[in-house]
Short mmCIF file of C-alpha atoms in Angstrom, two decimals:
data_model
loop_
_atom_site.label_atom_id
_atom_site.label_comp_id
_atom_site.label_asym_id
_atom_site.label_seq_id
_atom_site.Cartn_x
_atom_site.Cartn_y
_atom_site.Cartn_z
CA MET B 62 -9.09 6.76 -24.56
CA ARG B 63 -9.78 3.41 -22.89
CA VAL B 64 -7.67 2.76 -19.79
CA LEU B 65 -7.52 -0.58 -18.00
CA PHE B 66 -6.25 -0.40 -14.41
CA ALA B 67 -4.85 -3.64 -12.98
CA PHE B 68 -3.69 -4.66 -9.51
CA ALA B 69 -2.15 -7.88 -8.25
CA GLY B 70 -2.62 -7.66 -4.48
CA GLY B 71 -4.95 -6.30 -1.84
CA ASN B 72 -6.22 -2.86 -0.97
CA GLY B 73 -2.71 -1.43 -0.69
CA HIS B 74 -2.18 -2.29 -4.36
CA LEU B 75 -5.52 -0.85 -5.48
CA GLN B 76 -5.65 2.46 -3.61
CA PRO B 77 -2.62 4.11 -5.29
CA LEU B 78 -4.33 3.60 -8.69
CA LEU B 79 -7.60 5.33 -7.78
CA PRO B 80 -6.53 9.00 -7.98
CA LEU B 81 -5.33 8.56 -11.55
CA ALA B 82 -8.41 6.54 -12.47
CA ASP B 83 -10.66 9.26 -11.07
CA ALA B 84 -8.74 11.91 -13.00
CA ALA B 85 -9.00 9.90 -16.23
CA ALA B 86 -12.74 9.42 -15.79
CA ALA B 87 -13.22 13.10 -14.99
CA ARG B 88 -11.54 13.97 -18.30
CA GLY B 89 -13.96 11.75 -20.19
CA HIS B 90 -11.82 8.64 -20.68
CA THR B 91 -13.36 5.18 -20.32
CA VAL B 92 -11.94 3.40 -17.27
CA ALA B 93 -12.13 -0.23 -16.11
CA PHE B 94 -10.39 -2.29 -13.44
CA THR B 95 -9.21 -5.87 -13.17
CA GLY B 96 -8.08 -7.48 -9.92
CA ARG B 97 -9.43 -9.23 -6.85
CA PRO B 98 -13.22 -9.45 -7.21
CA ALA B 99 -14.13 -8.06 -3.79
CA LEU B 100 -11.96 -4.97 -4.30
CA LEU B 101 -13.08 -3.89 -7.77
CA PRO B 102 -14.04 -0.25 -7.22
CA LYS B 103 -17.37 1.30 -8.06
CA PRO B 104 -18.60 2.85 -10.28
CA PHE B 105 -16.00 1.60 -12.75
CA GLU B 106 -16.54 -1.45 -14.92
CA GLY B 107 -14.77 -4.39 -13.29
CA PHE B 108 -13.27 -7.67 -14.46
CA PRO B 109 -12.44 -10.21 -11.72
CA GLY B 110 -8.92 -11.58 -11.87
CA GLY B 111 -7.13 -13.18 -8.92
CA ASP B 112 -7.92 -15.14 -5.80
CA GLU B 113 -9.30 -13.62 -2.62
CA PRO B 114 -7.21 -14.08 0.56
CA ASP B 115 -8.56 -16.90 2.70
CA GLY B 116 -8.82 -14.70 5.80
CA GLU B 117 -7.55 -17.54 7.97
CA ARG B 118 -6.23 -16.51 11.37
CA ARG B 119 -2.54 -17.25 11.71
CA PRO B 120 -0.06 -16.87 14.57
CA LEU B 121 2.18 -13.84 14.85
CA LEU B 122 5.64 -14.65 13.50
CA ARG B 123 8.94 -12.99 14.20
CA VAL B 124 10.09 -10.85 11.27
CA ASP B 125 12.32 -12.73 8.84
CA ARG B 126 13.35 -10.45 5.99
CA ASP B 127 14.87 -13.24 3.89
CA ARG B 128 11.66 -15.24 4.17
CA GLU B 129 9.56 -12.24 3.14
CA GLU B 130 11.72 -11.59 0.06
CA ARG B 131 11.47 -15.25 -0.97
CA GLU B 132 7.70 -15.20 -0.57
CA PHE B 133 7.42 -11.98 -2.56
CA ARG B 134 9.61 -13.37 -5.34
CA ASP B 135 7.89 -16.75 -5.51
CA GLY B 136 4.41 -15.25 -5.20
CA PHE B 137 4.32 -12.03 -7.20
CA GLY B 138 7.09 -13.19 -9.54
CA GLY B 139 5.77 -16.75 -9.83
CA TRP B 140 2.20 -18.00 -9.57
CA ILE B 141 0.63 -14.54 -9.19
CA ALA B 142 2.42 -13.28 -12.32
CA ARG B 143 1.26 -16.35 -14.26
CA GLU B 144 -2.35 -15.87 -13.17
CA ARG B 145 -2.35 -12.13 -13.73
CA ALA B 146 -0.75 -12.41 -17.19
CA ALA B 147 -3.46 -14.82 -18.33
CA ALA B 148 -6.32 -12.87 -16.72
CA THR B 149 -5.25 -9.42 -17.91
CA ARG B 150 -4.49 -10.67 -21.40
CA GLU B 151 -7.95 -12.19 -21.69
CA VAL B 152 -9.62 -9.01 -20.42
CA ALA B 153 -7.53 -6.78 -22.69
CA GLN B 154 -8.28 -8.86 -25.75
CA ARG B 155 -12.02 -8.43 -25.09
CA TRP B 156 -12.10 -4.86 -23.74
CA ARG B 157 -9.34 -3.49 -26.01
CA PRO B 158 -7.73 -0.78 -23.86
CA ASP B 159 -5.43 1.83 -25.35
CA VAL B 160 -3.26 1.83 -22.19
CA ILE B 161 -2.88 -0.50 -19.20
CA VAL B 162 -2.00 0.99 -15.81
CA CYS B 163 -0.91 -1.47 -13.15
CA ASP B 164 0.54 -1.50 -9.69
CA GLU B 165 4.31 -2.01 -9.67
CA THR B 166 4.00 -5.61 -8.43
CA ASP B 167 1.53 -6.67 -11.12
CA PHE B 168 4.24 -8.14 -13.29
CA GLY B 169 1.75 -10.37 -15.08
CA SER B 170 -0.22 -7.40 -16.38
CA MET B 171 3.00 -5.85 -17.68
CA ILE B 172 3.73 -9.07 -19.55
CA ALA B 173 0.20 -9.19 -20.95
CA ALA B 174 0.47 -5.58 -22.13
CA GLU B 175 3.79 -6.23 -23.86
CA ALA B 176 2.52 -9.41 -25.49
CA LEU B 177 -0.45 -7.52 -26.93
CA GLY B 178 1.55 -4.45 -27.96
CA ILE B 179 -0.28 -2.17 -25.53
CA PRO B 180 1.75 0.51 -23.70
CA HIS B 181 1.64 0.28 -19.93
CA ALA B 182 2.31 2.53 -16.99
CA SER B 183 3.09 1.30 -13.49
CA VAL B 184 2.29 2.99 -10.20
CA VAL B 185 4.59 2.66 -7.19
CA VAL B 186 2.93 0.81 -4.29
CA LEU B 187 5.96 -0.24 -2.20
CA ALA B 188 6.74 2.84 -0.13
CA ALA B 189 10.42 2.23 0.63
CA GLY B 190 11.13 0.50 -2.66
CA THR B 191 13.89 -1.76 -1.35
CA PHE B 192 11.73 -4.88 -1.48
CA GLY B 193 10.48 -5.13 -5.05
CA ARG B 194 13.37 -6.62 -7.03
CA PRO B 195 14.68 -9.65 -5.12
CA ASP B 196 17.35 -11.95 -6.52
CA GLY B 197 15.87 -14.46 -8.95
CA LEU B 198 12.86 -12.33 -9.92
CA ALA B 199 13.92 -11.93 -13.56
CA GLU B 200 14.44 -15.67 -14.00
CA LEU B 201 10.95 -16.40 -12.69
CA LEU B 202 9.31 -13.75 -14.83
CA ASP B 203 11.13 -15.00 -17.91
CA LYS B 204 9.16 -18.26 -17.61
CA THR B 205 5.89 -16.36 -17.84
CA ARG B 206 7.26 -14.15 -20.60
CA ALA B 207 8.18 -17.24 -22.62
CA ALA B 208 4.66 -18.64 -22.16
CA HIS B 209 3.36 -15.44 -23.80
CA GLY B 210 5.85 -15.48 -26.67
CA LEU B 211 8.19 -12.84 -25.27
CA PRO B 212 12.01 -12.96 -25.07
CA ALA B 213 13.93 -13.10 -21.82
CA ASP B 214 14.35 -9.84 -19.94
CA PRO B 215 17.29 -10.37 -17.56
CA SER B 216 17.60 -6.66 -16.74
CA LEU B 217 13.85 -6.30 -15.94
CA ALA B 218 13.58 -3.53 -18.52
CA MET B 219 9.82 -4.18 -18.70
CA LEU B 220 9.31 -2.65 -15.25
CA ASP B 221 9.99 0.91 -16.39
CA ARG B 222 9.94 0.71 -20.18
CA HIS B 223 7.09 3.23 -20.70
CA LEU B 224 6.01 5.26 -17.68
CA VAL B 225 6.41 4.92 -13.91
CA ILE B 226 4.32 7.10 -11.59
CA SER B 227 5.27 7.51 -7.95
CA PRO B 228 2.89 8.76 -5.25
CA VAL B 229 5.72 8.47 -2.71
CA PRO B 230 7.79 11.60 -1.92
CA ALA B 231 11.28 11.36 -3.37
CA SER B 232 13.02 11.90 -0.04
CA PHE B 233 11.29 8.76 1.25
CA ARG B 234 11.81 6.64 -1.88
CA ALA B 235 14.05 7.74 -4.69
CA SER B 236 12.61 6.39 -7.95
CA PRO B 237 14.88 7.60 -10.77
CA GLY B 238 12.89 8.35 -13.89
CA ALA B 239 9.53 8.09 -12.15
CA LYS B 240 7.02 10.92 -12.46
CA PRO B 241 5.74 12.14 -9.10
CA MET B 242 2.02 12.30 -8.37
CA ARG B 243 0.30 13.52 -5.22
CA PRO B 244 -1.26 10.44 -3.60
CA MET B 245 -4.43 12.13 -2.31
CA PRO B 246 -6.17 15.50 -2.26
CA LEU B 247 -4.77 18.18 -0.01
CA VAL B 248 -6.89 18.42 3.12
CA PRO B 249 -6.23 20.99 5.85
CA PRO B 250 -5.32 19.28 9.12
CA ALA B 251 -7.95 19.45 11.86
CA PRO B 252 -6.29 17.88 14.92
CA THR B 253 -8.45 17.28 17.98
CA THR B 254 -7.97 17.88 21.68
CA PRO B 255 -7.07 15.49 23.20
CA PRO B 256 -5.01 14.23 20.25
CA THR B 257 -6.57 11.54 18.10
CA VAL B 258 -4.35 8.54 17.31
CA TYR B 259 -5.14 5.98 14.61
CA PHE B 260 -4.14 2.35 15.34
CA THR B 261 -4.35 -0.15 12.47
CA LEU B 262 -2.68 -3.39 11.43
CA GLY B 263 -3.97 -3.27 7.86
CA THR B 264 -6.34 -5.54 5.96
CA ILE B 265 -4.05 -8.55 5.41
CA PHE B 266 -1.66 -8.79 8.35
CA ASN B 267 -4.41 -8.00 10.86
CA THR B 268 -5.33 -11.69 10.87
CA GLU B 269 -1.69 -12.68 11.42
CA SER B 270 -1.12 -10.38 14.38
CA GLY B 271 -1.74 -12.71 17.32
CA ASP B 272 -2.22 -10.71 20.52
CA LEU B 273 -0.73 -7.51 19.09
CA PHE B 274 -3.95 -5.49 19.13
CA ALA B 275 -4.74 -6.38 22.74
CA ARG B 276 -1.13 -6.05 23.91
CA PHE B 277 -0.65 -2.55 22.49
CA LEU B 278 -4.09 -1.43 23.60
CA GLY B 279 -3.04 -2.34 27.11
CA GLY B 280 -0.53 0.52 27.01
CA LEU B 281 -1.99 3.02 24.55
CA ARG B 282 -5.44 3.38 26.08
CA ASP B 283 -4.05 4.80 29.32
CA LEU B 284 -2.52 7.83 27.56
CA PRO B 285 -4.42 11.15 27.40
CA ILE B 286 -5.53 10.56 23.82
CA SER B 287 -8.55 9.61 21.75
CA LEU B 288 -7.63 6.25 20.23
CA VAL B 289 -9.36 4.98 17.07
CA VAL B 290 -8.65 1.32 16.28
CA THR B 291 -9.60 -0.49 13.06
CA VAL B 292 -9.29 -4.27 13.19
CA GLY B 293 -10.39 -5.23 9.66
CA GLY B 294 -13.13 -7.46 8.35
CA GLY B 295 -11.73 -10.69 9.75
CA ILE B 296 -11.77 -9.64 13.41
CA ALA B 297 -14.80 -8.68 15.48
CA PRO B 298 -14.27 -5.54 17.58
CA ALA B 299 -15.86 -7.36 20.52
CA GLU B 300 -12.87 -9.72 20.59
CA LEU B 301 -10.82 -6.93 22.18
CA GLY B 302 -13.24 -6.73 25.09
CA PRO B 303 -14.60 -3.66 26.87
CA GLN B 304 -12.62 -0.46 26.32
CA PRO B 305 -12.55 2.87 28.15
CA PRO B 306 -14.46 5.86 26.72
CA ASN B 307 -11.38 7.24 24.96
CA VAL B 308 -11.05 4.11 22.76
CA ARG B 309 -13.21 3.43 19.69
CA VAL B 310 -12.84 0.06 17.93
CA GLU B 311 -14.26 -0.42 14.42
CA ARG B 312 -13.76 -2.88 11.60
CA TYR B 313 -12.96 -0.18 9.04
CA ILE B 314 -12.90 3.61 8.67
CA PRO B 315 -11.66 5.25 5.44
CA GLN B 316 -8.26 6.81 6.12
CA ALA B 317 -9.26 9.92 4.19
CA ASP B 318 -11.99 10.56 6.77
CA LEU B 319 -9.79 9.93 9.79
CA LEU B 320 -6.23 11.09 9.11
CA PRO B 321 -6.94 14.84 8.90
CA ARG B 322 -8.11 14.72 12.53
CA CYS B 323 -5.15 12.68 13.76
CA SER B 324 -1.94 13.67 15.50
CA ALA B 325 -0.12 10.33 15.10
CA VAL B 326 -0.50 6.84 13.62
CA VAL B 327 0.35 3.44 15.11
CA SER B 328 0.52 0.80 12.39
CA HIS B 329 2.13 -2.27 10.87
CA ALA B 330 4.10 0.00 8.50
CA GLY B 331 2.10 -1.07 5.46
CA SER B 332 2.84 1.12 2.46
CA GLY B 333 -0.66 2.56 2.13
CA THR B 334 -0.83 3.59 5.77
CA VAL B 335 2.69 5.01 5.73
CA VAL B 336 2.06 7.10 2.60
CA GLY B 337 -1.23 8.32 4.07
CA ALA B 338 0.54 9.40 7.25
CA LEU B 339 3.27 11.14 5.23
CA ALA B 340 0.69 13.04 3.19
CA HIS B 341 -0.89 14.34 6.41
CA GLY B 342 2.39 15.07 8.20
CA LEU B 343 1.80 12.53 10.97
CA PRO B 344 4.57 10.92 13.04
CA MET B 345 4.31 7.18 13.48
CA VAL B 346 4.86 4.20 15.75
CA LEU B 347 5.61 1.23 13.48
CA VAL B 348 5.24 -2.47 14.27
CA PRO B 349 6.27 -4.32 11.09
CA MET B 350 5.24 -7.96 10.73
CA GLY B 351 6.25 -8.88 7.17
CA ALA B 352 6.24 -8.06 3.44
CA ASP B 353 7.80 -4.62 2.80
CA GLN B 354 6.87 -3.34 6.26
CA PRO B 355 10.35 -3.69 7.84
CA ALA B 356 11.87 -1.61 5.02
CA ASN B 357 9.17 1.04 5.44
CA ALA B 358 9.79 1.17 9.18
CA ASP B 359 13.53 1.50 8.61
CA ARG B 360 12.95 4.45 6.31
CA CYS B 361 10.65 6.19 8.78
CA GLU B 362 13.23 5.84 11.54
CA ALA B 363 16.04 7.06 9.28
CA LEU B 364 14.03 10.20 8.47
CA GLY B 365 13.15 10.80 12.11
CA ILE B 366 9.40 10.52 11.57
CA GLY B 367 8.76 7.36 13.52
CA VAL B 368 9.75 4.80 16.12
CA ALA B 369 9.83 1.09 15.20
CA LEU B 370 9.02 -1.65 17.69
CA ASP B 371 9.33 -5.43 17.60
CA ALA B 372 5.92 -7.02 17.00
CA VAL B 373 6.68 -10.10 19.08
CA ASP B 374 8.63 -8.74 22.04
CA SER B 375 7.35 -5.20 22.63
CA THR B 376 5.39 -4.65 25.83
CA PRO B 377 2.37 -2.39 26.48
CA THR B 378 4.69 -0.03 28.36
CA GLU B 379 7.08 0.19 25.40
CA ALA B 380 4.17 0.89 23.04
CA ALA B 381 3.00 3.74 25.28
CA GLU B 382 6.51 5.17 25.58
CA ALA B 383 6.98 5.12 21.79
CA LEU B 384 3.66 6.87 21.17
CA ARG B 385 4.37 9.42 23.88
CA ALA B 386 7.68 10.19 22.14
CA VAL B 387 6.26 10.75 18.65
CA LEU B 388 3.35 12.79 20.01
CA TRP B 389 5.21 15.11 22.33
CA GLN B 390 8.82 15.27 21.14
CA PRO B 391 8.73 18.09 18.54
CA SER B 392 11.39 16.61 16.27
CA TYR B 393 9.11 13.81 15.06
CA ARG B 394 6.30 16.16 14.11
CA GLU B 395 8.69 18.61 12.45
CA ALA B 396 10.20 15.83 10.33
CA ALA B 397 6.73 14.55 9.40
CA GLN B 398 5.57 18.04 8.46
CA ALA B 399 8.55 18.37 6.11
CA LEU B 400 7.34 15.26 4.29
CA ARG B 401 3.82 16.67 4.15
CA ALA B 402 5.16 19.81 2.48
CA GLU B 403 6.97 17.67 -0.07
CA VAL B 404 3.79 15.73 -0.85
CA ALA B 405 1.83 18.97 -1.20
CA ALA B 406 4.28 20.17 -3.86
CA MET B 407 3.83 17.04 -6.00
CA PRO B 408 1.65 17.33 -9.14
CA ALA B 409 -2.01 16.45 -8.79
CA PRO B 410 -3.28 13.38 -10.74
CA ALA B 411 -4.93 15.63 -13.33
CA GLU B 412 -1.53 17.19 -14.03
CA VAL B 413 0.05 13.75 -14.51
CA LEU B 414 -2.71 12.47 -16.77
CA PRO B 415 -1.24 13.99 -19.99
CA LEU B 416 1.78 11.72 -19.56
CA LEU B 417 -0.56 8.75 -19.63
CA GLU B 418 -2.49 10.12 -22.59
CA ALA B 419 0.79 10.50 -24.50
CA LEU B 420 1.34 6.73 -24.35
CA ARG B 421 -1.63 6.09 -26.59
#
């Protein structure tokens, strides 16, 4: 079977596809990817499709949920869907996949698959799931559907017509009809003494974070912890200045290498980081800045696995108090461990693969 994996955004849209792609390749299927050129994963065949982010540094903005929903709708439902539909259709016509697997925001690839009569599966990438169907999305997508000879779809039936796979535990995001899939291999926890804490603001919003890294470091570094900070490719670690011995600042460290050793995570509440923390049973301090991050932070607080702070107004002292709470108040760790147990009980990608093979 030939399987084309497609993603419309950054690393958080790619990573949830990789476990299933690895499982398909291990079973002898032919796998390729299409998406942002710099993110196309090795050793799979790759077809560039989509613009790279400009990496421009921008000021930290106060969270505006209405603005974020509009930008999601007009971006992923508008120009991104148009570009992705054209790019994926062109790739599929040349490469001739039997199935297309896309991230749940790659609406254009879903349209391309339908136009070509190829079954598609989508993989959940928005952890909380309350962000992905804003008002007006169907009307925008219908314009791209019409350009590819498809009828209007006012109920957005295309989003779950064939197969939806969710690597998010159901108690965090209920996805009726979706098939669960464990998001990463089970790794025994190996926490350190003193506790290791991971601090990240992701790979997109890191360049829109203003003084947030420095401000939070001003409080977190004084705690009795080992603090590992990743600032992303667009920020030089030296910008944060000299740090005490218990603080390590890097551009990037794979989460799979770091999270098993951690006791807590401080992050922007990006979906990939949140799901990674859930899979390892780690309580969180969350500082949402935009996109679906506020919804993810809300869900973490509702489940008692995290504390959310305001990105603009929170002080170093408040950051330290929040981390102290999630590290040393047992209820946060107990709630996080319950989510880890739920993730551990989800089927492995190899067990989900037959559902994909049945679409052929």
